[in-house]
PDB file of C-alpha atoms in Angstrom:
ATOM      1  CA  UNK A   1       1.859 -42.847   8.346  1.00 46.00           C
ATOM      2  CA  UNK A   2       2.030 -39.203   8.601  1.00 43.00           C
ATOM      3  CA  UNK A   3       3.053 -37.010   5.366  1.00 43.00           C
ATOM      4  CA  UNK A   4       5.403 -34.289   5.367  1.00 42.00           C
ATOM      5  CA  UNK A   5       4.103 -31.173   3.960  1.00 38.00           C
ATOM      6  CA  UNK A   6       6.602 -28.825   2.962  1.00 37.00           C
ATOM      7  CA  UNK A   7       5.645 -25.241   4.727  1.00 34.00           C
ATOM      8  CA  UNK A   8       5.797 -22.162   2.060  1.00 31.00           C
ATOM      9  CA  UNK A   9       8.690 -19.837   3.374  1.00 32.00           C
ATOM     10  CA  UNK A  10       7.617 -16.424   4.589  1.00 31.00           C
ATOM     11  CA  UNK A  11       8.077 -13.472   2.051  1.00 32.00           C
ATOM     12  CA  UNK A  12       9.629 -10.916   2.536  1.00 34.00           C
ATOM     13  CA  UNK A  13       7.000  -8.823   2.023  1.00 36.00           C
ATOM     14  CA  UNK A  14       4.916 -10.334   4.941  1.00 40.00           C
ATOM     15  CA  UNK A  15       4.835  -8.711   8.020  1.00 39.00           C
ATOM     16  CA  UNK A  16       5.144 -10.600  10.865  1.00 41.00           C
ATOM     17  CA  UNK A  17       2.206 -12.125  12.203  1.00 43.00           C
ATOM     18  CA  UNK A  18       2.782 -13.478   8.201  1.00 51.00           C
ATOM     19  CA  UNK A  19      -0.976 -12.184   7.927  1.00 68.00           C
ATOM     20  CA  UNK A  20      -1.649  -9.014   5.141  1.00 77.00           C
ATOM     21  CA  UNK A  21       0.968  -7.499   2.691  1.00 92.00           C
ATOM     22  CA  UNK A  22      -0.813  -4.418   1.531  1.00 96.00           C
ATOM     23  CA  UNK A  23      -2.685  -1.806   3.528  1.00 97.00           C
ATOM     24  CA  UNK A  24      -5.503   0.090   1.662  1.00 97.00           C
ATOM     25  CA  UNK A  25      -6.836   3.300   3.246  1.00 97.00           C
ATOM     26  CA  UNK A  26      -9.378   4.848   1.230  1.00 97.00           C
ATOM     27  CA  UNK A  27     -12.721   5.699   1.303  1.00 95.00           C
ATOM     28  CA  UNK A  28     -14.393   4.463  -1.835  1.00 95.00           C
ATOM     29  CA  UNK A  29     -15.351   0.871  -0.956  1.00 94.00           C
ATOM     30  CA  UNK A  30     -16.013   0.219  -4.596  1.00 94.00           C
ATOM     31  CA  UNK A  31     -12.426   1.479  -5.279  1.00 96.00           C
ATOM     32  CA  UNK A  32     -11.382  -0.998  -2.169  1.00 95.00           C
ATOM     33  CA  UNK A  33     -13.071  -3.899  -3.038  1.00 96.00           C
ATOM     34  CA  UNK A  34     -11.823  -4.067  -6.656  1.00 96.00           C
ATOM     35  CA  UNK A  35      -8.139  -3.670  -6.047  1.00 97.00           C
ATOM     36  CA  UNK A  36      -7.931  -6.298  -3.508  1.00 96.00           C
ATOM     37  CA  UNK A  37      -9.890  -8.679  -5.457  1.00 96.00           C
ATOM     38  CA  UNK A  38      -7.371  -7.715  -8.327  1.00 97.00           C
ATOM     39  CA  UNK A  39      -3.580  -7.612  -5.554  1.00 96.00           C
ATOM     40  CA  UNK A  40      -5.039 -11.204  -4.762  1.00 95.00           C
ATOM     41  CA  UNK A  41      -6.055 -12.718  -8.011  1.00 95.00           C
ATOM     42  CA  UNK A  42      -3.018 -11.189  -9.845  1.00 95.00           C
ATOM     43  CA  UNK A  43      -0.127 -11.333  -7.579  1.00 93.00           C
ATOM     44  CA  UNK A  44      -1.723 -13.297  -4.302  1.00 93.00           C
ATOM     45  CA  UNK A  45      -0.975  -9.759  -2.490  1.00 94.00           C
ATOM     46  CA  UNK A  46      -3.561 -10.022   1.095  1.00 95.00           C
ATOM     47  CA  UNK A  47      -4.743  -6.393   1.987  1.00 95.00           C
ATOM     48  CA  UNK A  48      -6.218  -4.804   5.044  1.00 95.00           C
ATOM     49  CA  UNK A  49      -8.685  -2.144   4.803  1.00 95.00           C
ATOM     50  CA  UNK A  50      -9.072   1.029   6.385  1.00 95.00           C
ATOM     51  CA  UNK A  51     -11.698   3.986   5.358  1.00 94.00           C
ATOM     52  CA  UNK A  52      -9.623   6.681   6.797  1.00 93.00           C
ATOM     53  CA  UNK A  53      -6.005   7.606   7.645  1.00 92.00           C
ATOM     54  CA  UNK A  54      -6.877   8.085  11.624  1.00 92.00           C
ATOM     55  CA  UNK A  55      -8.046   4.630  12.338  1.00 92.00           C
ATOM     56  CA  UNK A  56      -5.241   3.412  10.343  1.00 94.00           C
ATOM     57  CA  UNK A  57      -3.153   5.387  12.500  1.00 93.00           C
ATOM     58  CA  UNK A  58      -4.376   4.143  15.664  1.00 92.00           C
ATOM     59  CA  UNK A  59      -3.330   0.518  14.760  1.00 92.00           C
ATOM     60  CA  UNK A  60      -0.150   1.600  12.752  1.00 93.00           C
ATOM     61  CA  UNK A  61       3.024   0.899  14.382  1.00 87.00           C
ATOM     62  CA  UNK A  62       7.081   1.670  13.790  1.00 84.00           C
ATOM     63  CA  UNK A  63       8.520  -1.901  12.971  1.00 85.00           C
ATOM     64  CA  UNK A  64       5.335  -2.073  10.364  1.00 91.00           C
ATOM     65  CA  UNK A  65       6.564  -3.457   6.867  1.00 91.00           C
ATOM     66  CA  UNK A  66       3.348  -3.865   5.546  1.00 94.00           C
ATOM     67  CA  UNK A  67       3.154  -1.635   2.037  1.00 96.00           C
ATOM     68  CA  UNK A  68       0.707   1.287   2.390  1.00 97.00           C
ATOM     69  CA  UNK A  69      -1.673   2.454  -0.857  1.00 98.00           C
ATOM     70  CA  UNK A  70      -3.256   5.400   0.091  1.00 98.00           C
ATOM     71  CA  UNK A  71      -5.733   7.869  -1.377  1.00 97.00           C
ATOM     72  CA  UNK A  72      -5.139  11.458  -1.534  1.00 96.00           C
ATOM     73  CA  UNK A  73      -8.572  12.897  -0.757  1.00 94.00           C
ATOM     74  CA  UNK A  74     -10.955  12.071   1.814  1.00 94.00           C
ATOM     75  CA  UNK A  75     -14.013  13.157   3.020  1.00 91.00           C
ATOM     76  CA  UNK A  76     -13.469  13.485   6.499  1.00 89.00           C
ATOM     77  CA  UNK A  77     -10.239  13.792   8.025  1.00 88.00           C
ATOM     78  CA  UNK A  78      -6.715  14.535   7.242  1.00 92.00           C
ATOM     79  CA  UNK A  79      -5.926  14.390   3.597  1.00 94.00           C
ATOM     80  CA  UNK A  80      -3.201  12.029   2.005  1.00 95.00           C
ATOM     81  CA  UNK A  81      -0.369  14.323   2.244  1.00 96.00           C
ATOM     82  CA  UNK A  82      -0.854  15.008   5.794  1.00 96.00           C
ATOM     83  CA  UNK A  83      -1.063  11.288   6.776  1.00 97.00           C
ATOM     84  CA  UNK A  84       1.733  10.301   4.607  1.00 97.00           C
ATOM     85  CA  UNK A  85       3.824  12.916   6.871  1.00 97.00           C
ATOM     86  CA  UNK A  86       2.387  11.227   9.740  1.00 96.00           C
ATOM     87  CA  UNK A  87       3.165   7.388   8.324  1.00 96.00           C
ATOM     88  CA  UNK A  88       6.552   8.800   7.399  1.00 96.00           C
ATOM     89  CA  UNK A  89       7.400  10.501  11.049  1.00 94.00           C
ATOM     90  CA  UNK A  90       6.560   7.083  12.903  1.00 93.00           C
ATOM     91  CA  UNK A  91       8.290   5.184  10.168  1.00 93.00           C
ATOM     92  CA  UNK A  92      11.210   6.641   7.741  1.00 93.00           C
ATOM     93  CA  UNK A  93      11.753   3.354   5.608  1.00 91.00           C
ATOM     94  CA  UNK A  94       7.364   2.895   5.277  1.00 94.00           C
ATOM     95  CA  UNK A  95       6.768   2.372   1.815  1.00 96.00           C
ATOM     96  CA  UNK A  96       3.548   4.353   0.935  1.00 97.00           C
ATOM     97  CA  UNK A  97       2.143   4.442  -2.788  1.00 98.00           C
ATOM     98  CA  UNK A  98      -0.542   7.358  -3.514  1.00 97.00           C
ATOM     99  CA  UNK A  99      -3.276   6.889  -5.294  1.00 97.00           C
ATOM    100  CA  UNK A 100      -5.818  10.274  -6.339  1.00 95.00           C
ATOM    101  CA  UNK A 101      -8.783  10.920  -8.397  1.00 92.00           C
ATOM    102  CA  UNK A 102      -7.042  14.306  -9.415  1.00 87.00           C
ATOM    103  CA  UNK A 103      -4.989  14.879 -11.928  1.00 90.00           C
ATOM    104  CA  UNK A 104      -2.845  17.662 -10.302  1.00 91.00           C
ATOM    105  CA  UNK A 105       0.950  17.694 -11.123  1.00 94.00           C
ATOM    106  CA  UNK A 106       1.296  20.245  -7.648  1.00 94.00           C
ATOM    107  CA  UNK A 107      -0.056  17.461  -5.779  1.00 94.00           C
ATOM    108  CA  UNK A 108       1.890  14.512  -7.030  1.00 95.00           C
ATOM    109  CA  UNK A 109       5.041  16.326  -6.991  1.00 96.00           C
ATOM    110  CA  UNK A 110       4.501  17.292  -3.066  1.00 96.00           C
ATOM    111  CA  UNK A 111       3.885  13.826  -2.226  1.00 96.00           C
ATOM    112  CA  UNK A 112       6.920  12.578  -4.162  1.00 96.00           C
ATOM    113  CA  UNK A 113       8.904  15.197  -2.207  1.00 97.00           C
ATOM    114  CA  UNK A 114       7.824  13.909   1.096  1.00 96.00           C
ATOM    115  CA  UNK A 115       8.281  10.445   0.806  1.00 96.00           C
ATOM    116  CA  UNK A 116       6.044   8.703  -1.407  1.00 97.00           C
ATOM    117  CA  UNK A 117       6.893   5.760  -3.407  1.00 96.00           C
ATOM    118  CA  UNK A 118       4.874   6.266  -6.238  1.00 96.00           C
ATOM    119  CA  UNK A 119       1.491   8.500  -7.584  1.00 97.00           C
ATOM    120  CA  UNK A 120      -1.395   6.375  -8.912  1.00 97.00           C
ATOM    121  CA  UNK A 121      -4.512   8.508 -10.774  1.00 96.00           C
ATOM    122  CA  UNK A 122      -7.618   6.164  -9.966  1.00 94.00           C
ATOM    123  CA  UNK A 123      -9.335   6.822 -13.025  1.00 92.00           C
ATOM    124  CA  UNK A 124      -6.348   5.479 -15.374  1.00 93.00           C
ATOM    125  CA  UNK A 125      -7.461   2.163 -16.732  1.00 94.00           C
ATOM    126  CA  UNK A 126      -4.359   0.278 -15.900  1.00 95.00           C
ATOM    127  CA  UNK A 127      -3.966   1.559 -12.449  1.00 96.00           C
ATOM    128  CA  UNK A 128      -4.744  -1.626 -10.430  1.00 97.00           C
ATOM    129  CA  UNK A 129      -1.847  -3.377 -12.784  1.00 96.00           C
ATOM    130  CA  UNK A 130       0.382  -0.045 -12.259  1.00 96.00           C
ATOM    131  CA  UNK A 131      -0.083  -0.570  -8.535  1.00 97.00           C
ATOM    132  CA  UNK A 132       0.655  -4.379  -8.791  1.00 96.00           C
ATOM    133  CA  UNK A 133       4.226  -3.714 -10.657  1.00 95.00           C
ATOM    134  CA  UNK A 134       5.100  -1.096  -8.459  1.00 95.00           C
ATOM    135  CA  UNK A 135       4.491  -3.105  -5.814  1.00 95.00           C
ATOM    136  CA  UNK A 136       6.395  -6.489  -7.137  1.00 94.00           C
ATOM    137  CA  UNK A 137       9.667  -3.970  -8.236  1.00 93.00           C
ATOM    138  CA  UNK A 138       9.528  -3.243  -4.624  1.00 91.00           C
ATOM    139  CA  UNK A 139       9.477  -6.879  -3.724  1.00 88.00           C
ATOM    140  CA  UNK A 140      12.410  -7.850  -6.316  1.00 89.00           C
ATOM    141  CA  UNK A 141      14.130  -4.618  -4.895  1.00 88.00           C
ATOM    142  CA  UNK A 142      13.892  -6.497  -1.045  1.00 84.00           C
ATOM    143  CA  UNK A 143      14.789  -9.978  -2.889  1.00 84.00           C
ATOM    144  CA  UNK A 144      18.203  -8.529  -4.288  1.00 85.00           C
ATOM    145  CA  UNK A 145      18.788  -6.215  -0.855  1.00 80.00           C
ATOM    146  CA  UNK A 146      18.862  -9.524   1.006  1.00 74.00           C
ATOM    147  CA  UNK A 147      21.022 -11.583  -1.173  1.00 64.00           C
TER     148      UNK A 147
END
């Protein structure tokens, strides 16, 4: 006799392949590797990582729903501001959430003002938990947009 198994709906978070949530490009893999151990084990958010904003690019698409956490500096490349233009020219409603080892007010402000969601400093204790609420306010936002 053959069980039923009740399937999980899809979130609406979920792109839609139903594969990752979260994008991630920085690149500090030891950054990396810690906040997607800590979007799965605390909120069972997948992530896809990329270690710089032009590969991302290449694979990035307009209908993407897939949050973006991005770092502000890089060493090679286009910095954070100038990809979050980029993310933000291919797709208006991209939700992109900065994160930066500096502490510069200029900075956060200017990505703010051109579309950012939020402004993360890496080196705050709680910012793995700040990224996680920001990211499930966003959720609960899409939750009441759809009812």
């Amino acid at each position: 006799m053959k069980s039923h198994t009740e399937q999980p709906q899809k979130d609406s978070t979920e792109n839609n392949t139903g594969e990752t949530e979260v994008i991630i490009i920085d690149d500090d893999p030891g950054f990396c590797f810690m906040l997607k151990d800590y979007l799965v084990t605390s909120a069972n958010f997948k992530s896809e990582h990329f270690l710089n904003g032009n590969d991302f690019l290449g694979a990035y698409h307009q209908g993407d729903s897939r949050k973006i956490i991005l770092d502000y500096e890089f060493h090679e490349g286009p910095d954070g501001l100038v990809l979050l233009k980029k993310i933000k020219a291919l797709n208006p409603m991209a939700v992109v959430i900065i994160v930066s080892g500096q502490d510069d007010l200029e900075k956060a402000i200017e990505t703010l003002r051109s579309g950012a969601t939020d402004y993360f400093l890496k080196r705050n204790k709680t910012v793995f938990a700040n990224i996680v609420c920001s990211l499930m306010k966003l959720k609960e936002m899409e939750k009441n947009k759809l009812n």
